[in-house]
Amino acid sequence: MKSGVRHQLAEKMAGEITLSDSPGQALKKWRQSFNIPPGVLAERLEVSPSVISDYESGRRKSPGTAIVGKIVDAILSIDEDNGGRYINKFAKILYTDFDEDVIYDIHEYASPIGLPEFAEVIGAVTLCGPMDQTIYGYTVINSLNAILQLSSSEFNRIYGWSTERALIFTEVSTGKSPMVAIRVTPFKPRCVVLQGITPEEVHPLIPGLAERDRITVLCTTMDVETIISSLRGKLW
């Protein structure tokens, strides 16, 4: 495992948790990003699971920098013991630039944003899936170029630092291609936004594919530049 990657990840995670307006939510985001159950993290830290739950819910006073450091180290150590799957995933993000003709914009949130608020900003309507969800970021993707140019491992880069995000696929015709691409890759987003079409134009297979992977699907006809500027203009 590259020590440089581990160090950079640790700094990013600890900084985001410490500086967040909701440290507990930021901690929860990173624990879930590494797919670590709270009980497993608690066992590694030699504390009761209720301690992790109290930190994440805000019932316990926000952890100081020393405790945050121990929690981050525990998360990374657990992943290393399991083969470093998620550290390797984030390493590709740290050391690889995104092609501008594939990724139009990518952004992370320190605190969770509700899907209803997110959808309102980009003028999106619900096609299927629950709206009582939160996301920690979004990626605006050229749908055709992503499918044509990215390998399955490169496709995972569009998730940024967390899969709990909205993937906005632009200029889609029916939405089938990006949903099939997601279906055959290991990581699944919280939400998919199909840009450029209305719910009536969506391929009939989409709701079934989304339900299998528990993905909320939205549609918007707002143009890409306005989507990016509107999201960047929100002080979330």
Short mmCIF file of C-alpha atoms in Angstrom, two decimals:
data_model
loop_
_atom_site.label_atom_id
_atom_site.label_comp_id
_atom_site.label_asym_id
_atom_site.label_seq_id
_atom_site.Cartn_x
_atom_site.Cartn_y
_atom_site.Cartn_z
CA MET A 1 0.00 0.00 0.00
CA LYS A 2 1.48 3.40 -0.93
CA SER A 3 2.22 5.25 2.30
CA GLY A 4 1.81 8.53 0.42
CA VAL A 5 -1.74 7.65 -0.55
CA ARG A 6 -2.58 6.65 3.01
CA HIS A 7 -1.13 9.87 4.37
CA GLN A 8 -2.99 12.06 1.89
CA LEU A 9 -6.24 10.22 2.51
CA ALA A 10 -5.82 10.52 6.26
CA GLU A 11 -5.17 14.26 5.99
CA LYS A 12 -8.20 14.81 3.76
CA MET A 13 -10.52 12.72 5.91
CA ALA A 14 -9.38 14.21 9.22
CA GLY A 15 -9.50 17.75 7.85
CA GLU A 16 -12.98 17.34 6.45
CA ILE A 17 -14.34 15.82 9.67
CA THR A 18 -12.69 18.42 11.92
CA LEU A 19 -13.67 21.46 9.85
CA SER A 20 -17.20 20.31 8.99
CA ASP A 21 -20.22 22.08 10.46
CA SER A 22 -21.52 18.56 11.15
CA PRO A 23 -18.46 16.48 12.17
CA GLY A 24 -20.59 13.49 13.06
CA GLN A 25 -22.18 13.41 9.61
CA ALA A 26 -18.77 13.77 7.96
CA LEU A 27 -17.47 10.88 10.07
CA LYS A 28 -20.45 8.75 9.05
CA LYS A 29 -19.88 9.58 5.39
CA TRP A 30 -16.30 8.34 5.49
CA ARG A 31 -17.16 5.21 7.45
CA GLN A 32 -19.84 4.35 4.91
CA SER A 33 -17.55 5.25 1.99
CA PHE A 34 -15.22 2.49 3.21
CA ASN A 35 -18.20 0.16 3.76
CA ILE A 36 -17.32 -0.40 7.41
CA PRO A 37 -20.16 -1.30 9.83
CA PRO A 38 -20.19 0.80 13.03
CA GLY A 39 -19.66 -2.32 15.14
CA VAL A 40 -16.47 -3.21 13.25
CA LEU A 41 -15.07 0.30 13.69
CA ALA A 42 -16.00 0.28 17.38
CA GLU A 43 -14.24 -3.05 17.89
CA ARG A 44 -11.05 -1.75 16.24
CA LEU A 45 -11.14 1.35 18.47
CA GLU A 46 -11.98 -0.77 21.54
CA VAL A 47 -15.09 1.23 22.35
CA SER A 48 -18.77 0.31 22.45
CA PRO A 49 -20.83 0.70 19.25
CA SER A 50 -22.93 3.32 21.03
CA VAL A 51 -19.88 5.64 21.11
CA ILE A 52 -19.67 5.60 17.29
CA SER A 53 -23.43 6.08 17.03
CA ASP A 54 -23.36 9.00 19.48
CA TYR A 55 -20.57 10.74 17.57
CA GLU A 56 -22.31 10.32 14.21
CA SER A 57 -25.71 11.46 15.48
CA GLY A 58 -24.33 14.44 17.37
CA ARG A 59 -25.47 13.15 20.76
CA ARG A 60 -21.86 13.14 21.92
CA LYS A 61 -19.66 16.23 21.79
CA SER A 62 -17.73 16.48 18.53
CA PRO A 63 -14.45 14.54 18.76
CA GLY A 64 -11.23 16.51 19.01
CA THR A 65 -8.40 16.26 16.52
CA ALA A 66 -6.65 13.46 18.43
CA ILE A 67 -9.76 11.26 18.47
CA VAL A 68 -10.54 12.06 14.85
CA GLY A 69 -7.01 10.97 13.95
CA LYS A 70 -7.51 7.65 15.74
CA ILE A 71 -10.84 7.05 14.01
CA VAL A 72 -9.41 7.83 10.57
CA ASP A 73 -6.42 5.57 11.22
CA ALA A 74 -8.77 2.77 12.27
CA ILE A 75 -10.87 3.13 9.10
CA LEU A 76 -7.78 2.98 6.88
CA SER A 77 -6.29 0.07 8.83
CA ILE A 78 -9.49 -1.96 8.50
CA ASP A 79 -9.50 -1.36 4.75
CA GLU A 80 -5.83 -2.38 4.50
CA ASP A 81 -6.62 -5.61 6.35
CA ASN A 82 -9.33 -6.28 3.75
CA GLY A 83 -6.98 -5.78 0.81
CA GLY A 84 -7.13 -1.98 0.52
CA ARG A 85 -10.01 -1.95 -1.98
CA TYR A 86 -11.22 1.54 -1.12
CA ILE A 87 -7.77 3.04 -0.54
CA ASN A 88 -6.83 1.86 -4.03
CA LYS A 89 -10.02 3.37 -5.40
CA PHE A 90 -9.25 6.75 -3.85
CA ALA A 91 -5.61 6.50 -4.96
CA LYS A 92 -6.76 6.60 -8.57
CA ILE A 93 -8.58 9.84 -7.79
CA LEU A 94 -5.54 11.33 -6.07
CA TYR A 95 -3.10 10.54 -8.86
CA THR A 96 -5.19 10.72 -12.04
CA ASP A 97 -6.54 13.80 -13.76
CA PHE A 98 -10.03 13.83 -15.21
CA ASP A 99 -10.55 14.36 -18.92
CA GLU A 100 -12.51 17.57 -19.49
CA ASP A 101 -14.52 15.99 -22.28
CA VAL A 102 -15.72 13.27 -19.88
CA ILE A 103 -16.07 14.98 -16.50
CA TYR A 104 -17.57 18.45 -16.76
CA ASP A 105 -17.66 19.09 -13.02
CA ILE A 106 -17.14 17.21 -9.75
CA HIS A 107 -17.77 18.47 -6.25
CA GLU A 108 -17.87 17.14 -2.69
CA TYR A 109 -20.00 18.29 0.24
CA ALA A 110 -18.70 18.18 3.82
CA SER A 111 -22.26 17.79 5.13
CA PRO A 112 -25.17 15.82 3.63
CA ILE A 113 -27.53 17.55 1.19
CA GLY A 114 -31.12 16.36 0.86
CA LEU A 115 -32.19 15.12 -2.56
CA PRO A 116 -35.29 17.38 -2.65
CA GLU A 117 -33.11 20.49 -2.22
CA PHE A 118 -30.62 19.23 -4.79
CA ALA A 119 -33.36 18.42 -7.31
CA GLU A 120 -34.94 21.85 -6.90
CA VAL A 121 -31.69 23.63 -7.79
CA ILE A 122 -31.31 21.74 -11.07
CA GLY A 123 -35.00 21.73 -11.94
CA ALA A 124 -35.25 17.94 -11.74
CA VAL A 125 -38.34 15.79 -11.33
CA THR A 126 -38.46 12.29 -9.86
CA LEU A 127 -38.69 9.31 -12.19
CA CYS A 128 -38.37 6.60 -9.55
CA GLY A 129 -36.87 5.85 -6.15
CA PRO A 130 -37.14 7.46 -2.71
CA MET A 131 -36.43 11.15 -2.22
CA ASP A 132 -35.77 10.93 1.53
CA GLN A 133 -32.07 10.46 0.77
CA THR A 134 -28.96 12.60 1.18
CA ILE A 135 -25.84 12.98 -0.96
CA TYR A 136 -22.30 14.12 -0.27
CA GLY A 137 -21.40 15.32 -3.75
CA TYR A 138 -22.14 15.24 -7.45
CA THR A 139 -20.41 14.58 -10.77
CA VAL A 140 -21.51 16.01 -14.13
CA ILE A 141 -20.59 13.53 -16.86
CA ASN A 142 -20.69 13.51 -20.64
CA SER A 143 -22.68 10.31 -20.97
CA LEU A 144 -21.49 9.24 -24.43
CA ASN A 145 -17.79 10.02 -23.87
CA ALA A 146 -17.77 8.25 -20.50
CA ILE A 147 -19.19 5.08 -21.99
CA LEU A 148 -16.93 5.16 -25.07
CA GLN A 149 -13.67 6.21 -23.40
CA LEU A 150 -13.61 4.82 -19.86
CA SER A 151 -12.77 1.27 -18.87
CA SER A 152 -14.73 -0.29 -16.00
CA SER A 153 -11.99 0.65 -13.50
CA GLU A 154 -11.75 4.19 -14.89
CA PHE A 155 -15.54 4.51 -14.74
CA ASN A 156 -15.29 4.18 -10.94
CA ARG A 157 -13.38 7.48 -10.86
CA ILE A 158 -16.59 9.40 -11.51
CA TYR A 159 -17.66 8.67 -7.94
CA GLY A 160 -15.11 11.07 -6.50
CA TRP A 161 -14.64 10.59 -2.77
CA SER A 162 -18.02 9.01 -2.05
CA THR A 163 -20.59 6.87 -3.85
CA GLU A 164 -23.27 8.70 -1.86
CA ARG A 165 -23.55 11.24 -4.63
CA ALA A 166 -25.59 12.25 -7.66
CA LEU A 167 -24.23 11.27 -11.07
CA ILE A 168 -25.57 13.73 -13.66
CA PHE A 169 -25.36 12.17 -17.13
CA THR A 170 -25.71 14.81 -19.83
CA GLU A 171 -27.35 14.73 -23.25
CA VAL A 172 -28.84 11.27 -22.84
CA SER A 173 -31.37 9.93 -25.33
CA THR A 174 -33.23 7.37 -23.21
CA GLY A 175 -30.97 6.90 -20.18
CA LYS A 176 -30.47 3.19 -20.83
CA SER A 177 -26.73 3.27 -21.58
CA PRO A 178 -25.52 4.95 -18.36
CA MET A 179 -27.81 2.81 -16.20
CA VAL A 180 -26.51 -0.38 -17.83
CA ALA A 181 -22.93 0.83 -17.33
CA ILE A 182 -23.65 1.39 -13.63
CA ARG A 183 -25.28 -2.02 -13.42
CA VAL A 184 -22.08 -3.84 -14.42
CA THR A 185 -19.69 -1.86 -12.18
CA PRO A 186 -19.17 -2.60 -8.46
CA PHE A 187 -19.99 0.86 -7.08
CA LYS A 188 -23.50 2.32 -7.14
CA PRO A 189 -24.48 5.99 -6.70
CA ARG A 190 -27.22 7.23 -4.43
CA CYS A 191 -28.85 9.12 -7.31
CA VAL A 192 -28.68 9.34 -11.11
CA VAL A 193 -29.84 12.46 -12.97
CA LEU A 194 -30.69 12.08 -16.65
CA GLN A 195 -30.15 15.47 -18.29
CA GLY A 196 -31.87 16.51 -21.50
CA ILE A 197 -34.97 14.31 -21.35
CA THR A 198 -38.33 14.18 -19.61
CA PRO A 199 -39.68 11.17 -17.68
CA GLU A 200 -41.85 10.29 -20.69
CA GLU A 201 -38.73 9.85 -22.86
CA VAL A 202 -36.93 7.50 -20.46
CA HIS A 203 -36.43 3.88 -21.54
CA PRO A 204 -38.97 1.58 -19.85
CA LEU A 205 -36.20 -0.62 -18.43
CA ILE A 206 -34.78 2.19 -16.29
CA PRO A 207 -37.12 1.93 -13.25
CA GLY A 208 -36.39 -1.80 -12.95
CA LEU A 209 -32.62 -1.31 -13.20
CA ALA A 210 -32.76 1.50 -10.65
CA GLU A 211 -34.83 -0.54 -8.20
CA ARG A 212 -32.36 -3.43 -8.30
CA ASP A 213 -29.48 -1.14 -7.34
CA ARG A 214 -31.58 1.06 -5.02
CA ILE A 215 -30.88 4.18 -7.06
CA THR A 216 -33.13 7.24 -7.19
CA VAL A 217 -33.46 8.52 -10.76
CA LEU A 218 -34.28 12.14 -11.62
CA CYS A 219 -34.80 13.91 -14.96
CA THR A 220 -34.03 17.50 -15.88
CA THR A 221 -34.14 19.52 -19.09
CA MET A 222 -32.01 22.34 -17.65
CA ASP A 223 -28.95 22.96 -19.85
CA VAL A 224 -25.58 21.72 -18.62
CA GLU A 225 -23.93 25.11 -18.08
CA THR A 226 -26.87 26.31 -15.99
CA ILE A 227 -26.77 23.12 -13.91
CA ILE A 228 -23.09 23.60 -13.13
CA SER A 229 -23.38 27.32 -12.36
CA SER A 230 -26.50 26.78 -10.23
CA LEU A 231 -24.88 24.04 -8.15
CA ARG A 232 -21.64 25.98 -7.76
CA GLY A 233 -23.64 29.02 -6.66
CA LYS A 234 -25.20 27.18 -3.69
CA LEU A 235 -23.41 27.74 -0.38
CA TRP A 236 -23.85 24.18 0.86
#
